[in-house]
Amino acid sequence: MASTFQRTKLLSMFDAFDADANGYLDQRDFQALAARWNTLPRVRPGSELATRVQNVMLGWWDHLAAHVDTDHDGRIDLEELLVMVDLLPTMTDAVAATAETVFDAVDTNGDGRISPTEHQTLVDTWHGRPIDTTGVFARLDGDGDGYLDRPEFTSLWIQFWTSDTPTDPGNHLCGLLPTPDTA
């Protein structure tokens, strides 16, 4: 069962996923999400990365449809999405695979690191609009080197999707969320 914090976090994601703002998610919303990712420079049409992005984004729709669309209407409302809170910790391989694809898509220069600018691209692409991320990257960059390498990013991504601890830095990977220290 989702905590108040997890509900806040997933409400933000629900809003990001709901491309047509109709109050529920369906396959078209995940197609729109994939299309947003396909606008990134490294996700060239016909490329292996474009195929991975498409498969990952639509794969998550398949997971939702199979596991949380309890009334089988082809639509997921927020309450159904919140059921994923209990399932995601058992799906860390799929969550990590998503992290790998997202990392490759936003690592614009292919240097194996995500810079603050590339992180901003991730957040804006995920939400489909510009998001203020002031102070977020410093929370994420645990070693203070100015970048997120692949293992750091994957760990933060898994933390984002599975953590119920508001102070865990990964919870802010897709934008700043209110926590006891920011409320």
PDB file of C-alpha atoms in Angstrom:
ATOM      1  CA  MET A   1       0.000   0.000   0.000  1.00  0.00           C
ATOM      2  CA  ALA A   2       1.373   3.373  -1.014  1.00  0.00           C
ATOM      3  CA  SER A   3       2.436   5.790   1.701  1.00  0.00           C
ATOM      4  CA  THR A   4       1.577   9.472   1.508  1.00  0.00           C
ATOM      5  CA  PHE A   5       5.073  10.166   0.200  1.00  0.00           C
ATOM      6  CA  GLN A   6       4.870   7.465  -2.483  1.00  0.00           C
ATOM      7  CA  ARG A   7       1.458   8.779  -3.497  1.00  0.00           C
ATOM      8  CA  THR A   8       2.951  12.271  -3.951  1.00  0.00           C
ATOM      9  CA  LYS A   9       5.820  10.854  -5.989  1.00  0.00           C
ATOM     10  CA  LEU A  10       3.617   8.723  -8.230  1.00  0.00           C
ATOM     11  CA  LEU A  11       1.096  11.520  -8.686  1.00  0.00           C
ATOM     12  CA  SER A  12       3.930  13.523 -10.229  1.00  0.00           C
ATOM     13  CA  MET A  13       4.737  10.591 -12.523  1.00  0.00           C
ATOM     14  CA  PHE A  14       1.067  10.028 -13.335  1.00  0.00           C
ATOM     15  CA  ASP A  15       0.824  13.654 -14.456  1.00  0.00           C
ATOM     16  CA  ALA A  16       3.974  13.215 -16.571  1.00  0.00           C
ATOM     17  CA  PHE A  17       2.636  10.032 -18.190  1.00  0.00           C
ATOM     18  CA  ASP A  18      -0.899  11.356 -18.830  1.00  0.00           C
ATOM     19  CA  ALA A  19       0.013  13.049 -22.114  1.00  0.00           C
ATOM     20  CA  ASP A  20      -3.560  14.005 -23.005  1.00  0.00           C
ATOM     21  CA  ALA A  21      -4.434  15.030 -19.405  1.00  0.00           C
ATOM     22  CA  ASN A  22      -7.641  13.000 -19.414  1.00  0.00           C
ATOM     23  CA  GLY A  23      -7.120  11.592 -15.902  1.00  0.00           C
ATOM     24  CA  TYR A  24      -6.112   8.071 -16.842  1.00  0.00           C
ATOM     25  CA  LEU A  25      -3.281   6.291 -18.608  1.00  0.00           C
ATOM     26  CA  ASP A  26      -3.627   4.150 -21.671  1.00  0.00           C
ATOM     27  CA  GLN A  27      -1.310   2.797 -24.328  1.00  0.00           C
ATOM     28  CA  ARG A  28      -1.425   6.092 -26.255  1.00  0.00           C
ATOM     29  CA  ASP A  29       0.093   7.890 -23.264  1.00  0.00           C
ATOM     30  CA  PHE A  30       3.064   5.524 -23.315  1.00  0.00           C
ATOM     31  CA  GLN A  31       3.386   5.935 -27.071  1.00  0.00           C
ATOM     32  CA  ALA A  32       3.517   9.696 -26.468  1.00  0.00           C
ATOM     33  CA  LEU A  33       6.142   9.166 -23.756  1.00  0.00           C
ATOM     34  CA  ALA A  34       8.260   7.144 -26.181  1.00  0.00           C
ATOM     35  CA  ALA A  35       7.806   9.848 -28.823  1.00  0.00           C
ATOM     36  CA  ARG A  36       9.138  12.470 -26.385  1.00  0.00           C
ATOM     37  CA  TRP A  37      12.237  10.340 -25.793  1.00  0.00           C
ATOM     38  CA  ASN A  38      12.628   9.881 -29.536  1.00  0.00           C
ATOM     39  CA  THR A  39      13.282  13.624 -29.884  1.00  0.00           C
ATOM     40  CA  LEU A  40      16.638  13.316 -28.087  1.00  0.00           C
ATOM     41  CA  PRO A  41      19.753  13.547 -30.290  1.00  0.00           C
ATOM     42  CA  ARG A  42      21.057  10.033 -29.504  1.00  0.00           C
ATOM     43  CA  VAL A  43      17.673   8.416 -30.122  1.00  0.00           C
ATOM     44  CA  ARG A  44      17.816   8.561 -33.902  1.00  0.00           C
ATOM     45  CA  PRO A  45      14.954   7.042 -35.904  1.00  0.00           C
ATOM     46  CA  GLY A  46      15.724   3.459 -36.809  1.00  0.00           C
ATOM     47  CA  SER A  47      18.606   3.212 -34.324  1.00  0.00           C
ATOM     48  CA  GLU A  48      19.045   0.405 -31.826  1.00  0.00           C
ATOM     49  CA  LEU A  49      18.537   2.961 -29.044  1.00  0.00           C
ATOM     50  CA  ALA A  50      15.249   4.157 -30.566  1.00  0.00           C
ATOM     51  CA  THR A  51      14.049   0.552 -30.608  1.00  0.00           C
ATOM     52  CA  ARG A  52      15.104   0.088 -26.971  1.00  0.00           C
ATOM     53  CA  VAL A  53      13.339   3.299 -25.930  1.00  0.00           C
ATOM     54  CA  GLN A  54      10.153   2.212 -27.680  1.00  0.00           C
ATOM     55  CA  ASN A  55      10.329  -1.287 -26.178  1.00  0.00           C
ATOM     56  CA  VAL A  56      11.004  -0.022 -22.649  1.00  0.00           C
ATOM     57  CA  MET A  57       8.267   2.609 -22.607  1.00  0.00           C
ATOM     58  CA  LEU A  58       5.639   0.367 -24.171  1.00  0.00           C
ATOM     59  CA  GLY A  59       6.877  -2.522 -22.046  1.00  0.00           C
ATOM     60  CA  TRP A  60       5.897  -0.545 -18.949  1.00  0.00           C
ATOM     61  CA  TRP A  61       2.437  -0.088 -20.391  1.00  0.00           C
ATOM     62  CA  ASP A  62       2.285  -3.868 -20.821  1.00  0.00           C
ATOM     63  CA  HIS A  63       3.341  -4.350 -17.155  1.00  0.00           C
ATOM     64  CA  LEU A  64       0.659  -1.941 -15.983  1.00  0.00           C
ATOM     65  CA  ALA A  65      -2.035  -3.452 -18.171  1.00  0.00           C
ATOM     66  CA  ALA A  66      -1.179  -6.960 -16.974  1.00  0.00           C
ATOM     67  CA  HIS A  67      -0.724  -6.225 -13.269  1.00  0.00           C
ATOM     68  CA  VAL A  68      -2.783  -3.225 -12.189  1.00  0.00           C
ATOM     69  CA  ASP A  69      -5.626  -2.679 -14.682  1.00  0.00           C
ATOM     70  CA  THR A  70      -7.960  -4.401 -12.251  1.00  0.00           C
ATOM     71  CA  ASP A  71     -11.145  -3.618 -14.149  1.00  0.00           C
ATOM     72  CA  HIS A  72      -9.541  -4.566 -17.515  1.00  0.00           C
ATOM     73  CA  ASP A  73     -10.819  -1.439 -19.260  1.00  0.00           C
ATOM     74  CA  GLY A  74      -7.495  -0.629 -20.932  1.00  0.00           C
ATOM     75  CA  ARG A  75      -7.125   2.438 -18.746  1.00  0.00           C
ATOM     76  CA  ILE A  76      -5.121   2.959 -15.566  1.00  0.00           C
ATOM     77  CA  ASP A  77      -6.266   5.513 -13.024  1.00  0.00           C
ATOM     78  CA  LEU A  78      -4.102   6.836 -10.199  1.00  0.00           C
ATOM     79  CA  GLU A  79      -5.408   4.307  -7.684  1.00  0.00           C
ATOM     80  CA  GLU A  80      -4.537   1.442 -10.027  1.00  0.00           C
ATOM     81  CA  LEU A  81      -1.081   2.936 -10.656  1.00  0.00           C
ATOM     82  CA  LEU A  82      -0.445   3.069  -6.913  1.00  0.00           C
ATOM     83  CA  VAL A  83      -0.700  -0.733  -6.822  1.00  0.00           C
ATOM     84  CA  MET A  84       2.665  -0.729  -8.636  1.00  0.00           C
ATOM     85  CA  VAL A  85       4.281   0.568  -5.421  1.00  0.00           C
ATOM     86  CA  ASP A  86       4.110  -2.945  -4.003  1.00  0.00           C
ATOM     87  CA  LEU A  87       5.214  -4.601  -7.248  1.00  0.00           C
ATOM     88  CA  LEU A  88       8.209  -2.458  -8.245  1.00  0.00           C
ATOM     89  CA  PRO A  89      10.563  -3.755  -5.522  1.00  0.00           C
ATOM     90  CA  THR A  90      10.102  -7.225  -7.031  1.00  0.00           C
ATOM     91  CA  MET A  91      10.867  -5.913 -10.534  1.00  0.00           C
ATOM     92  CA  THR A  92      14.308  -4.380 -10.002  1.00  0.00           C
ATOM     93  CA  ASP A  93      15.736  -6.038 -13.136  1.00  0.00           C
ATOM     94  CA  ALA A  94      13.113  -4.306 -15.302  1.00  0.00           C
ATOM     95  CA  VAL A  95      13.619  -1.031 -13.436  1.00  0.00           C
ATOM     96  CA  ALA A  96      17.407  -1.289 -13.913  1.00  0.00           C
ATOM     97  CA  ALA A  97      16.971  -2.081 -17.613  1.00  0.00           C
ATOM     98  CA  THR A  98      14.879   1.068 -17.936  1.00  0.00           C
ATOM     99  CA  ALA A  99      17.642   3.031 -16.202  1.00  0.00           C
ATOM    100  CA  GLU A 100      20.171   1.714 -18.723  1.00  0.00           C
ATOM    101  CA  THR A 101      18.041   2.847 -21.659  1.00  0.00           C
ATOM    102  CA  VAL A 102      17.258   6.248 -20.152  1.00  0.00           C
ATOM    103  CA  PHE A 103      20.953   6.751 -19.337  1.00  0.00           C
ATOM    104  CA  ASP A 104      21.960   6.011 -22.929  1.00  0.00           C
ATOM    105  CA  ALA A 105      19.246   8.323 -24.270  1.00  0.00           C
ATOM    106  CA  VAL A 106      20.260  11.338 -22.165  1.00  0.00           C
ATOM    107  CA  ASP A 107      24.054  10.863 -22.269  1.00  0.00           C
ATOM    108  CA  THR A 108      24.122  13.258 -25.208  1.00  0.00           C
ATOM    109  CA  ASN A 109      27.876  13.234 -25.777  1.00  0.00           C
ATOM    110  CA  GLY A 110      28.251   9.503 -25.080  1.00  0.00           C
ATOM    111  CA  ASP A 111      30.940   9.991 -22.422  1.00  0.00           C
ATOM    112  CA  GLY A 112      29.376   7.495 -20.017  1.00  0.00           C
ATOM    113  CA  ARG A 113      28.340  10.221 -17.567  1.00  0.00           C
ATOM    114  CA  ILE A 114      25.290  12.376 -17.065  1.00  0.00           C
ATOM    115  CA  SER A 115      26.051  16.047 -16.518  1.00  0.00           C
ATOM    116  CA  PRO A 116      23.701  18.509 -14.813  1.00  0.00           C
ATOM    117  CA  THR A 117      22.576  19.699 -18.268  1.00  0.00           C
ATOM    118  CA  GLU A 118      21.877  16.138 -19.402  1.00  0.00           C
ATOM    119  CA  HIS A 119      19.987  15.500 -16.162  1.00  0.00           C
ATOM    120  CA  GLN A 120      17.833  18.572 -16.874  1.00  0.00           C
ATOM    121  CA  THR A 121      17.108  17.096 -20.316  1.00  0.00           C
ATOM    122  CA  LEU A 122      16.020  13.853 -18.653  1.00  0.00           C
ATOM    123  CA  VAL A 123      13.639  15.630 -16.291  1.00  0.00           C
ATOM    124  CA  ASP A 124      12.158  17.892 -18.964  1.00  0.00           C
ATOM    125  CA  THR A 125      11.742  14.994 -21.396  1.00  0.00           C
ATOM    126  CA  TRP A 126      10.160  12.780 -18.756  1.00  0.00           C
ATOM    127  CA  HIS A 127       7.630  15.456 -17.799  1.00  0.00           C
ATOM    128  CA  GLY A 128       7.116  16.764 -21.322  1.00  0.00           C
ATOM    129  CA  ARG A 129       7.747  20.326 -20.188  1.00  0.00           C
ATOM    130  CA  PRO A 130      10.454  22.358 -18.463  1.00  0.00           C
ATOM    131  CA  ILE A 131      10.781  21.584 -14.750  1.00  0.00           C
ATOM    132  CA  ASP A 132      12.703  23.610 -12.175  1.00  0.00           C
ATOM    133  CA  THR A 133      15.458  21.363 -10.834  1.00  0.00           C
ATOM    134  CA  THR A 134      17.343  23.949  -8.796  1.00  0.00           C
ATOM    135  CA  GLY A 135      19.455  22.113  -6.229  1.00  0.00           C
ATOM    136  CA  VAL A 136      18.434  18.642  -7.382  1.00  0.00           C
ATOM    137  CA  PHE A 137      21.658  17.562  -9.086  1.00  0.00           C
ATOM    138  CA  ALA A 138      23.722  18.327  -5.976  1.00  0.00           C
ATOM    139  CA  ARG A 139      21.450  15.946  -4.004  1.00  0.00           C
ATOM    140  CA  LEU A 140      21.938  13.206  -6.601  1.00  0.00           C
ATOM    141  CA  ASP A 141      25.701  13.551  -7.074  1.00  0.00           C
ATOM    142  CA  GLY A 142      26.762  11.607  -3.988  1.00  0.00           C
ATOM    143  CA  ASP A 143      30.476  11.680  -4.768  1.00  0.00           C
ATOM    144  CA  GLY A 144      30.425  15.356  -5.740  1.00  0.00           C
ATOM    145  CA  ASP A 145      32.303  14.881  -9.031  1.00  0.00           C
ATOM    146  CA  GLY A 146      29.762  16.853 -11.071  1.00  0.00           C
ATOM    147  CA  TYR A 147      28.421  13.817 -12.952  1.00  0.00           C
ATOM    148  CA  LEU A 148      26.342  10.689 -12.514  1.00  0.00           C
ATOM    149  CA  ASP A 149      28.032   7.591 -13.851  1.00  0.00           C
ATOM    150  CA  ARG A 150      25.992   4.575 -14.936  1.00  0.00           C
ATOM    151  CA  PRO A 151      26.088   2.722 -11.583  1.00  0.00           C
ATOM    152  CA  GLU A 152      25.182   5.912  -9.665  1.00  0.00           C
ATOM    153  CA  PHE A 153      22.333   6.630 -12.054  1.00  0.00           C
ATOM    154  CA  THR A 154      20.977   3.084 -11.976  1.00  0.00           C
ATOM    155  CA  SER A 155      21.030   3.076  -8.186  1.00  0.00           C
ATOM    156  CA  LEU A 156      19.226   6.425  -8.065  1.00  0.00           C
ATOM    157  CA  TRP A 157      16.669   5.251 -10.654  1.00  0.00           C
ATOM    158  CA  ILE A 158      15.864   2.125  -8.653  1.00  0.00           C
ATOM    159  CA  GLN A 159      15.665   4.230  -5.510  1.00  0.00           C
ATOM    160  CA  PHE A 160      13.247   6.622  -7.212  1.00  0.00           C
ATOM    161  CA  TRP A 161      10.861   3.855  -8.161  1.00  0.00           C
ATOM    162  CA  THR A 162      11.092   1.769  -4.974  1.00  0.00           C
ATOM    163  CA  SER A 163      11.979   4.033  -2.031  1.00  0.00           C
ATOM    164  CA  ASP A 164       9.561   5.133   0.643  1.00  0.00           C
ATOM    165  CA  THR A 165      12.221   7.146   2.467  1.00  0.00           C
ATOM    166  CA  PRO A 166      11.707  10.818   1.570  1.00  0.00           C
ATOM    167  CA  THR A 167      15.333  11.733   2.265  1.00  0.00           C
ATOM    168  CA  ASP A 168      16.754   9.176  -0.189  1.00  0.00           C
ATOM    169  CA  PRO A 169      18.375  11.266  -2.934  1.00  0.00           C
ATOM    170  CA  GLY A 170      17.020   9.107  -5.766  1.00  0.00           C
ATOM    171  CA  ASN A 171      13.509  10.260  -4.958  1.00  0.00           C
ATOM    172  CA  HIS A 172      14.403  13.566  -6.622  1.00  0.00           C
ATOM    173  CA  LEU A 173      15.781  12.067  -9.835  1.00  0.00           C
ATOM    174  CA  CYS A 174      12.784  13.239 -11.858  1.00  0.00           C
ATOM    175  CA  GLY A 175      12.467  16.585 -10.066  1.00  0.00           C
ATOM    176  CA  LEU A 176      12.365  17.939  -6.558  1.00  0.00           C
ATOM    177  CA  LEU A 177       9.691  16.464  -4.312  1.00  0.00           C
ATOM    178  CA  PRO A 178       8.691  17.798  -0.914  1.00  0.00           C
ATOM    179  CA  THR A 179      10.520  16.011   1.899  1.00  0.00           C
ATOM    180  CA  PRO A 180      10.759  16.708   5.611  1.00  0.00           C
ATOM    181  CA  ASP A 181      13.892  18.790   4.926  1.00  0.00           C
ATOM    182  CA  THR A 182      12.282  20.805   2.074  1.00  0.00           C
ATOM    183  CA  ALA A 183       8.735  21.150   3.397  1.00  0.00           C
TER     184      ALA A 183
END
